mmCIF file of C-alpha atoms in Angstrom:
data_model
loop_
_atom_site.group_PDB
_atom_site.id
_atom_site.type_symbol
_atom_site.label_atom_id
_atom_site.label_comp_id
_atom_site.label_asym_id
_atom_site.label_seq_id
_atom_site.Cartn_x
_atom_site.Cartn_y
_atom_site.Cartn_z
ATOM 1 C CA MET A 1 0.000 0.000 0.000
ATOM 2 C CA ARG A 2 2.754 2.438 0.932
ATOM 3 C CA PRO A 3 4.756 2.007 -2.347
ATOM 4 C CA LEU A 4 1.529 2.651 -4.288
ATOM 5 C CA LEU A 5 0.899 5.875 -2.353
ATOM 6 C CA HIS A 6 4.491 6.899 -2.946
ATOM 7 C CA GLN A 7 4.128 6.306 -6.706
ATOM 8 C CA LEU A 8 0.904 8.321 -6.778
ATOM 9 C CA SER A 9 2.605 11.166 -4.913
ATOM 10 C CA VAL A 10 5.476 11.150 -7.405
ATOM 11 C CA CYS A 11 3.037 11.157 -10.336
ATOM 12 C CA ALA A 12 1.052 14.038 -8.842
ATOM 13 C CA PHE A 13 4.263 16.008 -8.324
ATOM 14 C CA ALA A 14 5.328 15.305 -11.915
ATOM 15 C CA LEU A 15 1.983 16.533 -13.266
ATOM 16 C CA ALA A 16 2.204 19.664 -11.146
ATOM 17 C CA SER A 17 5.704 20.285 -12.448
ATOM 18 C CA VAL A 18 4.454 20.106 -16.024
ATOM 19 C CA THR A 19 1.452 22.364 -15.589
ATOM 20 C CA LEU A 20 3.079 24.987 -13.349
ATOM 21 C CA PRO A 21 6.192 26.714 -14.756
ATOM 22 C CA ALA A 22 9.039 27.367 -12.340
ATOM 23 C CA SER A 23 8.737 31.129 -12.888
ATOM 24 C CA ALA A 24 5.224 31.076 -11.425
ATOM 25 C CA GLN A 25 6.704 30.263 -8.017
ATOM 26 C CA GLU A 26 9.347 33.022 -8.250
ATOM 27 C CA PRO A 27 8.652 36.198 -6.251
ATOM 28 C CA THR A 28 8.660 39.679 -7.738
ATOM 29 C CA THR A 29 11.609 41.820 -6.594
ATOM 30 C CA LEU A 30 11.024 45.556 -6.999
ATOM 31 C CA THR A 31 14.193 47.618 -6.723
ATOM 32 C CA GLY A 32 15.218 51.127 -7.628
ATOM 33 C CA SER A 33 16.085 54.524 -6.182
ATOM 34 C CA VAL A 34 14.302 57.569 -4.783
ATOM 35 C CA ARG A 35 15.957 60.930 -5.506
ATOM 36 C CA SER A 36 15.216 64.632 -5.469
ATOM 37 C CA PRO A 37 15.089 66.674 -8.714
ATOM 38 C CA ALA A 38 18.737 67.623 -8.021
ATOM 39 C CA GLY A 39 19.731 63.945 -7.896
ATOM 40 C CA VAL A 40 20.194 63.795 -4.098
ATOM 41 C CA PRO A 41 19.211 60.435 -2.543
ATOM 42 C CA VAL A 42 16.024 60.581 -0.440
ATOM 43 C CA ASP A 43 16.398 58.659 2.813
ATOM 44 C CA ALA A 44 13.469 56.971 4.630
ATOM 45 C CA ALA A 45 10.999 57.429 1.793
ATOM 46 C CA THR A 46 8.018 55.072 1.908
ATOM 47 C CA ILE A 47 7.503 52.801 -1.111
ATOM 48 C CA PHE A 48 4.095 51.190 -0.769
ATOM 49 C CA ILE A 49 1.633 49.014 -2.714
ATOM 50 C CA GLU A 50 -1.732 49.886 -1.177
ATOM 51 C CA SER A 51 -3.719 47.088 -2.834
ATOM 52 C CA LEU A 52 -1.374 44.456 -1.336
ATOM 53 C CA ASN A 53 -0.564 46.251 1.940
ATOM 54 C CA LEU A 54 3.165 45.834 1.248
ATOM 55 C CA GLY A 55 5.776 48.496 1.783
ATOM 56 C CA VAL A 56 9.406 49.287 2.543
ATOM 57 C CA LEU A 57 11.631 52.289 3.353
ATOM 58 C CA SER A 58 14.539 53.562 1.254
ATOM 59 C CA ASN A 59 18.055 53.448 2.740
ATOM 60 C CA PRO A 60 20.418 56.468 3.143
ATOM 61 C CA GLN A 61 21.547 55.966 -0.468
ATOM 62 C CA GLY A 62 17.943 56.239 -1.633
ATOM 63 C CA ARG A 63 17.837 52.597 -2.697
ATOM 64 C CA PHE A 64 15.038 50.166 -1.872
ATOM 65 C CA ILE A 65 14.155 46.498 -2.360
ATOM 66 C CA LEU A 66 10.551 45.342 -2.062
ATOM 67 C CA ILE A 67 9.870 41.601 -2.445
ATOM 68 C CA VAL A 68 6.325 40.529 -3.359
ATOM 69 C CA PRO A 69 5.813 36.814 -2.540
ATOM 70 C CA ALA A 70 4.465 34.675 -5.367
ATOM 71 C CA SER A 71 1.448 33.825 -3.202
ATOM 72 C CA ARG A 72 0.419 37.508 -3.168
ATOM 73 C CA ARG A 73 0.682 37.890 -6.956
ATOM 74 C CA VAL A 74 -2.384 36.922 -9.006
ATOM 75 C CA GLY A 75 -1.261 36.470 -12.594
ATOM 76 C CA ASP A 76 0.373 39.548 -14.145
ATOM 77 C CA ALA A 77 -1.508 41.970 -11.887
ATOM 78 C CA ARG A 78 -1.177 45.727 -12.409
ATOM 79 C CA VAL A 79 -0.660 47.645 -9.181
ATOM 80 C CA ASP A 80 0.076 51.223 -8.151
ATOM 81 C CA LEU A 81 3.512 51.661 -6.550
ATOM 82 C CA ARG A 82 3.655 54.891 -4.513
ATOM 83 C CA ALA A 83 6.765 56.667 -3.215
ATOM 84 C CA SER A 84 6.224 59.387 -0.599
ATOM 85 C CA GLN A 85 7.905 61.285 2.195
ATOM 86 C CA ILE A 86 6.777 64.014 4.554
ATOM 87 C CA GLY A 87 7.532 67.408 2.983
ATOM 88 C CA ARG A 88 7.684 66.053 -0.579
ATOM 89 C CA SER A 89 5.131 65.415 -3.286
ATOM 90 C CA SER A 90 4.342 61.731 -3.703
ATOM 91 C CA GLN A 91 4.743 59.907 -7.002
ATOM 92 C CA VAL A 92 2.757 56.919 -8.251
ATOM 93 C CA GLN A 93 3.783 54.487 -10.979
ATOM 94 C CA THR A 94 1.539 51.738 -12.325
ATOM 95 C CA ILE A 95 3.490 48.544 -12.946
ATOM 96 C CA THR A 96 2.747 44.950 -13.881
ATOM 97 C CA LEU A 97 4.018 42.419 -11.328
ATOM 98 C CA GLN A 98 6.010 39.697 -13.053
ATOM 99 C CA PRO A 99 8.369 37.016 -11.738
ATOM 100 C CA GLY A 100 11.933 38.246 -11.382
ATOM 101 C CA THR A 101 13.476 41.668 -10.772
ATOM 102 C CA GLN A 102 11.904 44.965 -11.881
ATOM 103 C CA VAL A 103 13.607 48.365 -11.617
ATOM 104 C CA VAL A 104 11.449 51.377 -10.708
ATOM 105 C CA ASP A 105 12.944 54.816 -9.988
ATOM 106 C CA PHE A 106 11.217 57.808 -8.375
ATOM 107 C CA VAL A 107 11.866 61.555 -8.260
ATOM 108 C CA LEU A 108 10.185 63.386 -5.356
ATOM 109 C CA ALA A 109 10.010 67.183 -5.459
ATOM 110 C CA ASP A 110 9.818 69.416 -2.377
ATOM 111 C CA ASP A 111 6.342 70.532 -1.295
ATOM 112 C CA PRO A 112 6.301 72.951 1.669
ATOM 113 C CA LEU A 113 2.514 72.605 1.940
ATOM 114 C CA LEU A 114 3.018 69.026 3.241
ATOM 115 C CA LEU A 115 5.127 70.135 6.223
ATOM 116 C CA GLU A 116 2.178 69.886 8.597
ATOM 117 C CA ALA A 117 2.234 68.780 12.220
ATOM 118 C CA ILE A 118 1.814 65.027 12.385
ATOM 119 C CA VAL A 119 1.532 62.785 15.451
ATOM 120 C CA VAL A 120 2.530 59.148 14.956
ATOM 121 C CA THR A 121 1.779 56.415 17.481
ATOM 122 C CA GLY A 122 2.514 52.712 17.489
ATOM 123 C CA VAL A 123 -1.228 51.972 17.397
ATOM 124 C CA GLY A 124 -2.090 54.756 14.965
ATOM 125 C CA LEU A 125 -3.473 52.616 12.182
ATOM 126 C CA ASN A 126 -6.096 55.274 11.409
ATOM 127 C CA VAL A 127 -3.366 57.698 10.314
ATOM 128 C CA GLU A 128 -2.818 57.796 6.553
ATOM 129 C CA ARG A 129 -0.071 55.340 5.711
ATOM 130 C CA GLN A 130 1.858 57.747 3.489
ATOM 131 C CA LYS A 131 2.309 60.009 6.514
ATOM 132 C CA LEU A 132 3.802 57.328 8.716
ATOM 133 C CA GLY A 133 7.537 57.057 9.347
ATOM 134 C CA VAL A 134 7.127 53.319 9.742
ATOM 135 C CA THR A 135 6.459 50.461 7.341
ATOM 136 C CA ILE A 136 3.230 48.547 7.947
ATOM 137 C CA ASN A 137 2.488 45.184 6.350
ATOM 138 C CA SER A 138 -0.926 43.597 6.809
ATOM 139 C CA VAL A 139 -1.915 39.937 6.934
ATOM 140 C CA THR A 140 -5.623 39.108 6.771
ATOM 141 C CA ALA A 141 -7.532 36.383 8.584
ATOM 142 C CA ASP A 142 -8.189 34.584 5.285
ATOM 143 C CA GLU A 143 -4.464 34.302 4.595
ATOM 144 C CA ILE A 144 -3.883 32.878 8.060
ATOM 145 C CA ALA A 145 -6.690 30.337 7.589
ATOM 146 C CA LEU A 146 -5.426 29.198 4.173
ATOM 147 C CA SER A 147 -2.014 28.338 5.608
ATOM 148 C CA GLN A 148 -3.587 25.586 7.783
ATOM 149 C CA GLU A 149 -0.864 26.118 10.392
ATOM 150 C CA VAL A 150 -1.628 25.405 14.035
ATOM 151 C CA ASN A 151 1.162 27.777 15.125
ATOM 152 C CA LEU A 152 0.370 31.440 14.563
ATOM 153 C CA VAL A 153 4.012 32.363 13.931
ATOM 154 C CA SER A 154 4.421 29.622 11.319
ATOM 155 C CA ALA A 155 1.313 30.962 9.569
ATOM 156 C CA LEU A 156 3.116 34.288 8.940
ATOM 157 C CA ALA A 157 5.796 32.668 6.779
ATOM 158 C CA GLY A 158 5.723 34.054 3.234
ATOM 159 C CA LYS A 159 2.878 36.474 4.000
ATOM 160 C CA ALA A 160 4.878 39.721 4.342
ATOM 161 C CA PRO A 161 8.200 41.007 2.962
ATOM 162 C CA ASN A 162 11.293 41.211 5.171
ATOM 163 C CA VAL A 163 9.737 38.769 7.669
ATOM 164 C CA GLN A 164 11.694 35.561 8.293
ATOM 165 C CA VAL A 165 10.070 32.623 10.090
ATOM 166 C CA THR A 166 12.080 29.558 11.123
ATOM 167 C CA SER A 167 10.584 26.387 12.634
ATOM 168 C CA SER A 168 12.693 24.448 15.118
ATOM 169 C CA SER A 169 11.515 21.061 13.787
ATOM 170 C CA GLY A 170 8.587 19.236 12.267
ATOM 171 C CA ASP A 171 7.366 17.795 15.562
ATOM 172 C CA PRO A 172 3.816 18.647 16.686
ATOM 173 C CA GLY A 173 3.873 21.873 18.666
ATOM 174 C CA ALA A 174 7.456 22.727 17.722
ATOM 175 C CA GLY A 175 8.413 26.352 18.317
ATOM 176 C CA SER A 176 8.790 28.921 15.531
ATOM 177 C CA TYR A 177 11.163 31.894 15.513
ATOM 178 C CA ILE A 178 10.232 35.154 13.771
ATOM 179 C CA ARG A 179 12.561 37.978 12.802
ATOM 180 C CA ILE A 180 11.859 41.237 10.929
ATOM 181 C CA ARG A 181 14.556 42.710 8.677
ATOM 182 C CA GLY A 182 17.412 40.650 10.045
ATOM 183 C CA ALA A 183 19.262 40.591 13.342
ATOM 184 C CA ASN A 184 19.909 43.694 15.460
ATOM 185 C CA SER A 185 21.765 42.022 18.329
ATOM 186 C CA LEU A 186 24.466 39.363 18.635
ATOM 187 C CA LEU A 187 23.526 38.298 22.156
ATOM 188 C CA GLY A 188 19.922 39.329 22.846
ATOM 189 C CA SER A 189 16.700 38.118 21.299
ATOM 190 C CA ASN A 190 15.892 39.479 17.839
ATOM 191 C CA GLN A 191 12.200 38.595 17.917
ATOM 192 C CA PRO A 192 9.578 41.367 17.668
ATOM 193 C CA LEU A 193 7.097 42.258 20.376
ATOM 194 C CA PHE A 194 3.648 40.658 20.088
ATOM 195 C CA VAL A 195 0.679 42.861 21.004
ATOM 196 C CA VAL A 196 -2.770 41.233 21.196
ATOM 197 C CA ASP A 197 -5.633 43.762 21.318
ATOM 198 C CA GLY A 198 -3.265 46.321 22.822
ATOM 199 C CA VAL A 199 -1.772 43.952 25.439
ATOM 200 C CA PRO A 200 1.922 42.956 25.039
ATOM 201 C CA VAL A 201 2.498 39.189 24.961
ATOM 202 C CA ASP A 202 5.764 37.348 25.591
ATOM 203 C CA ASN A 203 6.595 35.058 22.644
ATOM 204 C CA SER A 204 9.675 33.479 24.214
ATOM 205 C CA THR A 205 10.258 29.723 24.372
ATOM 206 C CA THR A 206 10.363 28.408 27.940
ATOM 207 C CA ALA A 207 10.163 25.044 29.714
ATOM 208 C CA ILE A 208 7.471 24.704 32.372
ATOM 209 C CA GLU A 209 8.688 21.334 33.661
ATOM 210 C CA SER A 210 11.977 19.520 34.065
ATOM 211 C CA THR A 211 11.454 17.270 31.048
ATOM 212 C CA THR A 212 9.348 17.370 27.908
ATOM 213 C CA ALA A 213 9.620 13.616 27.168
ATOM 214 C CA GLY A 214 11.585 14.180 23.977
ATOM 215 C CA THR A 215 9.171 16.744 22.537
ATOM 216 C CA VAL A 216 10.655 20.045 21.405
ATOM 217 C CA LEU A 217 9.580 23.249 23.146
ATOM 218 C CA THR A 218 7.091 25.638 21.582
ATOM 219 C CA ASN A 219 6.805 29.435 21.496
ATOM 220 C CA ARG A 220 4.121 31.079 23.590
ATOM 221 C CA ALA A 221 2.386 32.854 20.692
ATOM 222 C CA ALA A 222 1.309 29.361 19.620
ATOM 223 C CA ASP A 223 -1.224 29.522 22.473
ATOM 224 C CA ILE A 224 -3.276 31.949 20.350
ATOM 225 C CA ASN A 225 -5.841 30.176 18.216
ATOM 226 C CA PRO A 226 -5.425 31.371 14.581
ATOM 227 C CA ASN A 227 -9.220 31.088 14.149
ATOM 228 C CA ASP A 228 -9.684 33.971 16.630
ATOM 229 C CA ILE A 229 -7.602 36.444 14.593
ATOM 230 C CA GLU A 230 -9.220 39.245 12.602
ATOM 231 C CA SER A 231 -6.041 40.842 11.211
ATOM 232 C CA ILE A 232 -2.314 41.215 11.825
ATOM 233 C CA GLU A 233 -0.215 44.342 11.318
ATOM 234 C CA ILE A 234 3.583 44.030 11.240
ATOM 235 C CA LEU A 235 5.410 47.249 12.170
ATOM 236 C CA LYS A 236 9.037 48.199 12.391
ATOM 237 C CA GLY A 237 10.305 51.717 12.877
ATOM 238 C CA ALA A 238 10.593 54.581 15.308
ATOM 239 C CA ALA A 239 6.810 54.879 15.636
ATOM 240 C CA ALA A 240 6.553 51.337 16.997
ATOM 241 C CA ALA A 241 9.266 51.876 19.596
ATOM 242 C CA ALA A 242 7.870 55.279 20.584
ATOM 243 C CA ILE A 243 4.880 53.773 22.378
ATOM 244 C CA TYR A 244 6.170 50.338 23.452
ATOM 245 C CA GLY A 245 9.736 51.335 24.345
ATOM 246 C CA SER A 246 12.839 49.196 23.984
ATOM 247 C CA ARG A 247 10.746 46.006 23.803
ATOM 248 C CA ALA A 248 9.713 47.067 20.284
ATOM 249 C CA ALA A 249 13.270 47.630 19.053
ATOM 250 C CA ASN A 250 12.920 44.576 16.809
ATOM 251 C CA GLY A 251 9.441 45.509 15.574
ATOM 252 C CA VAL A 252 5.870 44.823 16.613
ATOM 253 C CA VAL A 253 3.384 42.160 15.508
ATOM 254 C CA MET A 254 -0.012 43.712 16.280
ATOM 255 C CA ILE A 255 -2.816 41.148 16.449
ATOM 256 C CA THR A 256 -6.469 42.153 16.410
ATOM 257 C CA THR A 257 -8.903 39.434 17.432
ATOM 258 C CA LYS A 258 -12.474 39.000 16.236
ATOM 259 C CA ARG A 259 -15.358 40.688 18.039
ATOM 260 C CA GLY A 260 -19.125 40.586 17.927
ATOM 261 C CA ARG A 261 -21.130 42.644 15.421
ATOM 262 C CA PRO A 262 -24.508 44.276 15.954
ATOM 263 C CA GLY A 263 -27.334 42.033 14.820
ATOM 264 C CA THR A 264 -28.718 38.588 15.480
ATOM 265 C CA SER A 265 -26.669 36.187 17.590
ATOM 266 C CA THR A 266 -24.594 33.864 15.434
ATOM 267 C CA ILE A 267 -23.277 30.403 16.285
ATOM 268 C CA GLN A 268 -20.579 28.920 14.052
ATOM 269 C CA TYR A 269 -18.878 25.555 14.221
ATOM 270 C CA ARG A 270 -15.769 24.605 12.272
ATOM 271 C CA SER A 271 -14.296 21.109 12.185
ATOM 272 C CA SER A 272 -11.323 19.766 10.280
ATOM 273 C CA PHE A 273 -9.420 16.483 10.224
ATOM 274 C CA ALA A 274 -6.116 15.623 8.597
ATOM 275 C CA TRP A 275 -3.842 12.593 8.452
ATOM 276 C CA ASN A 276 -0.053 12.775 8.297
ATOM 277 C CA GLU A 277 2.024 9.880 7.058
ATOM 278 C CA VAL A 278 5.717 9.416 6.236
ATOM 279 C CA THR A 279 5.887 8.384 2.565
ATOM 280 C CA ASN A 280 9.657 8.144 1.968
ATOM 281 C CA LEU A 281 11.699 5.882 4.245
ATOM 282 C CA VAL A 282 15.386 4.969 3.995
ATOM 283 C CA PRO A 283 15.633 1.750 1.913
ATOM 284 C CA LEU A 284 16.706 -1.321 3.886
ATOM 285 C CA GLN A 285 19.909 -3.020 2.732
ATOM 286 C CA ARG A 286 19.273 -6.789 2.599
ATOM 287 C CA THR A 287 22.483 -8.066 0.960
ATOM 288 C CA PHE A 288 25.160 -7.899 3.671
ATOM 289 C CA GLY A 289 25.158 -8.445 7.402
ATOM 290 C CA GLN A 290 26.184 -5.995 10.106
ATOM 291 C CA GLY A 291 29.708 -5.513 11.432
ATOM 292 C CA LEU A 292 33.269 -4.509 10.621
ATOM 293 C CA VAL A 293 35.195 -7.249 8.789
ATOM 294 C CA ASN A 294 38.429 -7.709 6.916
ATOM 295 C CA PRO A 295 37.647 -8.250 3.219
ATOM 296 C CA ALA A 296 40.630 -10.638 2.979
ATOM 297 C CA ALA A 297 39.397 -12.735 5.918
ATOM 298 C CA PRO A 298 35.577 -12.387 6.154
ATOM 299 C CA ASN A 299 35.341 -14.556 9.252
ATOM 300 C CA VAL A 300 37.826 -12.501 11.277
ATOM 301 C CA ASN A 301 36.603 -9.266 12.854
ATOM 302 C CA THR A 302 38.994 -6.333 12.744
ATOM 303 C CA SER A 303 39.358 -3.254 14.907
ATOM 304 C CA PRO A 304 36.972 -0.288 14.545
ATOM 305 C CA ASN A 305 39.738 1.510 12.619
ATOM 306 C CA SER A 306 39.229 -0.776 9.636
ATOM 307 C CA PRO A 307 37.896 1.084 6.558
ATOM 308 C CA ALA A 308 35.575 -1.842 5.785
ATOM 309 C CA THR A 309 32.068 -1.280 7.174
ATOM 310 C CA TRP A 310 30.145 -4.172 5.670
ATOM 311 C CA GLY A 311 29.598 -7.649 6.976
ATOM 312 C CA PRO A 312 29.505 -11.029 5.247
ATOM 313 C CA ALA A 313 26.925 -11.651 2.551
ATOM 314 C CA LEU A 314 23.622 -12.948 3.852
ATOM 315 C CA PRO A 315 22.732 -16.506 2.828
ATOM 316 C CA THR A 316 19.841 -17.055 0.481
ATOM 317 C CA GLY A 317 16.512 -17.030 2.315
ATOM 318 C CA ALA A 318 17.853 -15.245 5.396
ATOM 319 C CA VAL A 319 15.096 -13.412 7.306
ATOM 320 C CA THR A 320 15.577 -9.618 7.541
ATOM 321 C CA TYR A 321 13.604 -7.095 9.568
ATOM 322 C CA ASP A 322 12.766 -3.499 8.659
ATOM 323 C CA HIS A 323 12.569 -1.907 12.109
ATOM 324 C CA ALA A 324 12.685 1.647 10.692
ATOM 325 C CA GLY A 325 9.073 1.307 9.579
ATOM 326 C CA GLU A 326 8.069 0.468 13.141
ATOM 327 C CA LEU A 327 9.141 3.966 14.257
ATOM 328 C CA TYR A 328 6.409 5.779 12.349
ATOM 329 C CA LYS A 329 2.643 5.817 12.455
ATOM 330 C CA THR A 330 -0.231 7.684 10.816
ATOM 331 C CA GLY A 331 -0.748 10.907 12.742
ATOM 332 C CA LEU A 332 -4.257 12.340 13.171
ATOM 333 C CA VAL A 333 -4.805 16.104 13.381
ATOM 334 C CA SER A 334 -8.184 17.211 14.731
ATOM 335 C CA ASP A 335 -9.156 20.898 14.992
ATOM 336 C CA GLN A 336 -12.575 21.818 16.441
ATOM 337 C CA PHE A 337 -13.732 25.438 16.806
ATOM 338 C CA LEU A 338 -17.032 26.863 18.120
ATOM 339 C CA THR A 339 -18.033 30.550 18.339
ATOM 340 C CA TRP A 340 -21.012 32.513 19.628
ATOM 341 C CA SER A 341 -21.133 36.197 18.736
ATOM 342 C CA GLY A 342 -23.539 39.089 18.322
ATOM 343 C CA GLY A 343 -24.543 42.381 19.850
ATOM 344 C CA ASN A 344 -26.502 45.596 19.459
ATOM 345 C CA GLU A 345 -25.751 49.297 19.351
ATOM 346 C CA SER A 346 -24.387 49.373 22.906
ATOM 347 C CA THR A 347 -23.165 45.820 23.562
ATOM 348 C CA ASP A 348 -21.086 43.304 21.630
ATOM 349 C CA TYR A 349 -19.780 39.859 22.582
ATOM 350 C CA TYR A 350 -17.637 37.132 21.032
ATOM 351 C CA LEU A 351 -17.057 33.794 22.767
ATOM 352 C CA SER A 352 -14.937 31.055 21.217
ATOM 353 C CA VAL A 353 -13.861 27.580 22.299
ATOM 354 C CA GLY A 354 -11.228 25.611 20.407
ATOM 355 C CA ARG A 355 -9.631 22.194 20.737
ATOM 356 C CA LEU A 356 -6.595 20.944 18.776
ATOM 357 C CA ASP A 357 -5.142 17.409 18.886
ATOM 358 C CA ASN A 358 -2.032 16.624 16.820
ATOM 359 C CA ASP A 359 -0.649 13.103 17.273
ATOM 360 C CA GLY A 360 2.445 13.366 15.070
ATOM 361 C CA THR A 361 3.995 10.613 12.961
ATOM 362 C CA ILE A 362 6.555 9.219 15.440
ATOM 363 C CA VAL A 363 5.545 6.535 17.937
ATOM 364 C CA GLY A 364 5.992 7.906 21.442
ATOM 365 C CA PRO A 365 4.927 10.800 23.705
ATOM 366 C CA GLN A 366 4.946 13.571 21.079
ATOM 367 C CA LYS A 367 1.287 14.556 21.003
ATOM 368 C CA TYR A 368 0.464 18.280 20.979
ATOM 369 C CA GLU A 369 -2.837 19.342 22.557
ATOM 370 C CA ARG A 370 -4.274 22.850 22.860
ATOM 371 C CA THR A 371 -7.533 24.041 24.403
ATOM 372 C CA THR A 372 -8.423 27.724 23.997
ATOM 373 C CA VAL A 373 -11.305 29.725 25.450
ATOM 374 C CA ARG A 374 -11.611 33.404 24.566
ATOM 375 C CA LEU A 375 -14.234 36.010 25.479
ATOM 376 C CA ARG A 376 -14.199 39.527 24.066
ATOM 377 C CA ALA A 377 -17.135 41.698 25.077
ATOM 378 C CA GLY A 378 -17.883 45.386 25.437
ATOM 379 C CA HIS A 379 -20.697 47.635 26.645
ATOM 380 C CA ALA A 380 -21.212 51.374 26.162
ATOM 381 C CA PHE A 381 -22.701 52.905 29.326
ATOM 382 C CA ARG A 382 -22.564 56.398 27.811
ATOM 383 C CA ASP A 383 -21.332 58.022 24.645
ATOM 384 C CA ASP A 384 -17.968 58.692 26.308
ATOM 385 C CA LEU A 385 -17.720 55.585 28.533
ATOM 386 C CA ARG A 386 -17.238 52.092 27.183
ATOM 387 C CA VAL A 387 -15.995 49.009 29.054
#
């Protein structure tokens, strides 16, 4: 049965390779320069694609690199690429996103009428993006759901430029490490600060008992159920550190959870099941026995320094055992999620209960279980008082 499944997997991969060209999986790299009419490089100019919520800042030489993941590009889509900076007129160029590298240059003229007083806060998402001195990249709830990742941090991989996500292993519940725009410290942590509905959350990896029975440790942001998330904003810049202090030196991952909407109470139930199985095992050698022997004298064992690592040939009909296959099993992943939400003009509520069971594919104590209960509710006692 397993060889048949392996052959089908290989055939499916071959068909996919034929129908999908390699260039379709290649990201779009937008690069270029931002200069003044006199040819002076413009530092910290914002280059932003509003329709994709992707942006980057120019460096002191006026250069920029903006990578659009292939998953965010739908065909040869035409988008508006805007370059702007406070005190200068913005410039917009309409380009067609294609796999590979595209060069786009901007010239921003001075505009004294734009030198207005502007207040920037780390939470100020209502401020126009072109006025912010910080790059903001957005990830929607639909993108998180399509990733089918049980770990929130792993779900951010490939969803925003300049965001690197590394998983410690493939074990159930294994921790994931996130870093924005590279490392800033050789000794300290380079992970950004997580903020859930305005409350800072520690995403560090810690052990809560003396042993984990061979299971790798997880990161604490994995305790957040991805089904509860409404949107995610990824910030890095002076505006983020201005409100959260030194904790936001490596950036901020701002998470907004779902809340109730005015109208009739709604009950939703979501259930999913998946099976994981190891399809490619190391082939078992059934020709020679085990041990270090001297090729000139097969019946005389030599010291471990001998270059020969094979044993005598097995006789015809000798029974062999493939114990490697006994290490693995079919792992079941069950994800159940129930919500109750609603509200009116003065009150809103959102209650969710989730249960995740991930057995893993290795026989042994490596099961990852997560139970989440979340309540978000609010009531307006007056026009200027809401709890």
